Amino acid sequence: MFTGIIQALGKIKSMVHRGEDIRLTVSSEKLDMSDVALGDSIATNGVCLTVTDIGDDFYCADVSAETLRYTGFAHYKTGSVVNLEKAMRPTDRFGGHIVSGHVDGVGEVVNIVKHSDYIEIWISAPTELAKYIAHKGSITVDGVSLTVNDVQGRQFMLWIIPHTLQETVIGHYKAGTLVNLEVDVVARYLERLMLGDKAANNNTKTDISMAFLAENGFLKR
């Protein structure tokens, strides 16, 4: 589990294709590797990866075909800069929100507006994820825990302070940048819980409609 508080920036040193998978090597001068062991997890641009080799300033991980299919890794290349966070320990401060490192989909930066002391970023999410994104709710973008400041359809807006711009890959964003999105895990569990006993039906869709809410007593008729 992670918190969405980025600990360091890294750089993709190599991407070696192994059939449909990729062996990834990430280097970082800032990330403390002294307490990292083989088999540990490191969130790399929000994707939970298992360490398969390690050095003083690098680690290797295998990226599966499924991960390539559902995350921005399919568009990365040698030299790409990535956000890094080691898995949290029970004694760590919980500064962000619950982040699993399981990316739900890829969004696209559609607009960036500069203000005097922050920037405003608009991101377009995949249609199937829009229902999980709420005003003042939490979302993870490339591994960064952020608060949604506005929602319009499947587009949502974030306010980014200078510190976040400097310490994460968000400072490299421009219109058209593809980003990894992980929605708040609480929203996903809530959707499933609201199905009640119907969740046991294999044919039950998890789409929650106004009619469903009314039928199950969540809305007054």
Coordinates of C-alpha atoms in Angstrom, one line a residue:
M1 CA 0.0 0.0 0.0
F2 CA 1.1 3.6 -0.7
T3 CA 0.1 7.1 0.3
G4 CA 0.5 9.0 -2.9
I5 CA 3.3 11.2 -1.4
I6 CA 6.2 11.0 -3.8
Q7 CA 9.6 10.4 -2.3
A8 CA 11.8 10.9 -5.3
L9 CA 12.0 11.3 -9.0
G10 CA 13.6 8.5 -11.1
K11 CA 14.6 8.0 -14.7
I12 CA 14.0 4.9 -16.8
K13 CA 17.5 3.6 -17.6
S14 CA 16.5 0.8 -19.8
M15 CA 13.5 -1.1 -21.1
V16 CA 14.3 -4.6 -22.4
H17 CA 11.5 -6.5 -24.2
R18 CA 11.0 -10.1 -23.1
G19 CA 8.2 -11.4 -25.3
E20 CA 5.2 -9.3 -24.4
D21 CA 6.7 -8.2 -21.1
I22 CA 9.4 -5.6 -20.3
R23 CA 12.3 -5.7 -17.9
L24 CA 12.5 -2.2 -16.6
T25 CA 15.5 -0.5 -14.9
V26 CA 14.9 2.7 -13.0
S27 CA 17.7 4.9 -11.6
S28 CA 17.4 7.5 -8.9
E29 CA 20.1 9.4 -6.9
K30 CA 17.6 10.6 -4.4
L31 CA 15.5 7.5 -3.4
D32 CA 17.0 5.8 -0.4
M33 CA 17.6 2.2 -1.4
S34 CA 19.2 1.0 1.8
D35 CA 16.0 -0.5 3.2
V36 CA 14.8 -2.0 -0.1
A37 CA 15.0 -5.7 -0.6
L38 CA 14.2 -8.1 -3.5
G39 CA 10.5 -8.6 -3.6
D40 CA 9.6 -5.2 -2.2
S41 CA 7.2 -2.9 -4.0
I42 CA 7.9 0.5 -5.4
A43 CA 5.2 2.6 -7.0
T44 CA 6.5 3.8 -10.3
N45 CA 4.3 6.6 -11.7
G46 CA 1.6 5.1 -9.6
V47 CA 2.1 1.5 -10.8
C48 CA 3.0 -1.0 -8.0
L49 CA 6.1 -2.9 -9.3
T50 CA 8.0 -5.7 -7.6
V51 CA 11.8 -5.2 -7.2
T52 CA 13.6 -8.1 -9.0
D53 CA 17.2 -6.6 -8.9
I54 CA 18.7 -3.8 -6.9
G55 CA 21.7 -1.5 -6.6
D56 CA 22.8 1.5 -4.7
D57 CA 21.0 3.9 -7.1
F58 CA 18.7 1.7 -9.2
Y59 CA 16.2 -1.1 -9.2
C60 CA 14.8 -3.5 -11.8
A61 CA 11.2 -4.7 -12.2
D62 CA 9.2 -6.8 -14.7
V63 CA 6.3 -5.0 -16.3
S64 CA 3.6 -7.5 -17.6
A65 CA 1.7 -7.2 -20.9
E66 CA -1.4 -6.5 -18.9
T67 CA 0.3 -3.5 -17.1
L68 CA 1.5 -2.2 -20.5
R69 CA -2.1 -2.5 -21.8
Y70 CA -3.8 -0.6 -19.0
T71 CA -1.2 2.0 -18.0
G72 CA 1.0 4.7 -19.6
F73 CA 4.0 2.4 -19.6
A74 CA 3.2 1.5 -23.2
H75 CA 4.2 5.1 -24.1
Y76 CA 7.3 5.4 -21.9
K77 CA 10.9 5.2 -23.2
T78 CA 14.4 5.2 -22.0
G79 CA 15.1 8.6 -20.3
S80 CA 11.4 9.1 -19.2
V81 CA 11.2 10.7 -15.7
V82 CA 8.9 8.9 -13.2
N83 CA 7.5 9.4 -9.7
L84 CA 8.7 7.0 -7.1
E85 CA 7.3 5.9 -3.7
K86 CA 8.3 2.9 -1.6
A87 CA 5.6 0.9 0.0
M88 CA 4.5 2.4 3.3
R89 CA 5.4 1.0 6.7
P90 CA 2.9 0.9 9.6
T91 CA 4.9 3.6 11.4
D92 CA 4.9 6.0 8.4
R93 CA 2.9 9.2 8.3
F94 CA -0.3 8.8 6.2
G95 CA 0.0 12.1 4.4
G96 CA -2.1 11.3 1.3
H97 CA -4.9 8.7 0.9
I98 CA -5.0 4.9 0.4
V99 CA -3.3 4.1 -2.8
S100 CA -3.0 0.5 -4.0
G101 CA -0.7 1.0 -7.0
H102 CA -3.3 -0.7 -9.2
V103 CA -3.9 1.8 -12.1
D104 CA -7.5 2.0 -13.3
G105 CA -6.9 3.7 -16.6
V106 CA -5.0 6.3 -18.5
G107 CA -6.2 9.9 -18.7
E108 CA -5.0 12.8 -20.9
V109 CA -4.0 16.4 -19.9
V110 CA -6.3 18.7 -21.9
N111 CA -5.4 22.1 -20.5
I112 CA -3.0 23.8 -18.2
V113 CA -3.7 27.3 -16.8
K114 CA -1.0 29.2 -15.0
H115 CA -1.9 31.4 -12.0
S116 CA 0.4 33.5 -9.7
D117 CA 1.0 30.9 -7.0
Y118 CA -0.4 27.6 -8.5
I119 CA -1.3 26.0 -11.8
E120 CA -4.7 24.6 -12.9
I121 CA -4.6 21.3 -14.7
W122 CA -7.6 19.7 -16.5
I123 CA -7.5 16.0 -17.2
S124 CA -9.9 13.9 -19.3
A125 CA -10.6 10.6 -17.7
P126 CA -11.8 7.4 -19.5
T127 CA -15.6 7.4 -19.6
E128 CA -15.9 4.3 -17.4
L129 CA -14.0 6.1 -14.6
A130 CA -15.9 9.3 -14.6
K131 CA -18.5 8.1 -12.0
Y132 CA -15.7 7.5 -9.4
I133 CA -14.4 11.1 -9.6
A134 CA -16.0 13.5 -7.2
H135 CA -15.5 17.2 -6.4
K136 CA -13.2 17.4 -3.3
G137 CA -12.6 13.7 -3.6
S138 CA -9.2 12.0 -3.9
I139 CA -7.5 10.8 -7.0
T140 CA -4.1 9.5 -7.8
V141 CA -2.4 10.9 -10.9
D142 CA 1.0 9.2 -11.8
G143 CA 1.2 8.1 -8.2
V144 CA 0.5 11.5 -6.7
S145 CA -2.3 11.9 -4.2
L146 CA -4.4 14.9 -5.3
T147 CA -7.7 16.6 -4.5
V148 CA -10.2 17.1 -7.3
N149 CA -11.2 20.8 -7.3
D150 CA -13.8 20.7 -10.1
V151 CA -15.6 18.1 -12.3
Q152 CA -17.2 18.6 -15.6
G153 CA -18.4 15.4 -17.2
R154 CA -15.4 13.1 -17.5
Q155 CA -13.0 16.0 -17.2
F156 CA -11.6 17.0 -13.8
M157 CA -9.5 19.9 -12.5
L158 CA -6.5 19.9 -10.1
W159 CA -4.7 22.8 -8.4
I160 CA -1.0 22.1 -8.2
I161 CA 1.3 24.1 -5.9
P162 CA 4.9 25.0 -6.8
H163 CA 6.4 22.3 -4.5
T164 CA 4.5 19.5 -6.2
L165 CA 5.5 20.8 -9.6
Q166 CA 9.2 20.7 -8.5
E167 CA 9.1 17.4 -6.8
T168 CA 7.0 15.3 -9.2
V169 CA 6.7 14.7 -12.9
I170 CA 3.7 17.0 -13.0
G171 CA 6.1 19.8 -13.7
H172 CA 6.7 18.1 -17.1
Y173 CA 3.1 18.0 -18.1
K174 CA 1.7 19.6 -21.2
A175 CA -1.5 19.3 -23.2
G176 CA -1.6 15.8 -24.6
T177 CA 0.4 14.1 -21.8
L178 CA -1.0 10.7 -20.9
V179 CA -1.2 10.0 -17.1
N180 CA -1.9 7.0 -15.0
L181 CA -5.2 7.3 -12.9
E182 CA -6.2 5.4 -9.8
V183 CA -9.6 6.3 -8.4
D184 CA -10.3 6.3 -4.7
V185 CA -10.6 2.7 -3.6
V186 CA -13.5 3.6 -1.2
A187 CA -15.6 4.6 -4.2
R188 CA -15.1 1.2 -5.8
Y189 CA -16.0 -0.8 -2.6
L190 CA -19.0 1.4 -2.0
E191 CA -20.3 0.6 -5.5
R192 CA -20.0 -3.1 -4.9
L193 CA -21.5 -2.9 -1.4
M194 CA -24.6 -1.0 -2.7
L195 CA -25.4 -4.1 -4.8
G196 CA -26.0 -6.0 -1.6
D197 CA -27.1 -9.7 -2.2
K198 CA -27.3 -8.9 -6.0
A199 CA -23.5 -8.9 -6.0
A200 CA -23.5 -12.7 -6.0
N201 CA -25.3 -12.7 -9.4
N202 CA -22.7 -13.1 -12.1
N203 CA -24.9 -11.3 -14.5
T204 CA -25.3 -8.2 -12.3
K205 CA -23.7 -5.1 -13.7
T206 CA -21.9 -2.8 -11.3
D207 CA -23.2 0.4 -12.9
I208 CA -25.2 2.3 -10.3
S209 CA -28.2 4.2 -11.8
M210 CA -30.7 6.6 -10.2
A211 CA -33.4 3.8 -10.6
F212 CA -31.2 1.4 -8.7
L213 CA -30.7 3.9 -5.9
A214 CA -34.4 4.5 -5.6
E215 CA -35.3 0.8 -5.8
N216 CA -32.9 0.0 -2.9
G217 CA -33.9 2.8 -0.6
F218 CA -31.1 5.3 -1.2
L219 CA -33.4 7.9 -2.6
K220 CA -36.8 9.1 -1.5
R221 CA -39.5 8.4 -4.1

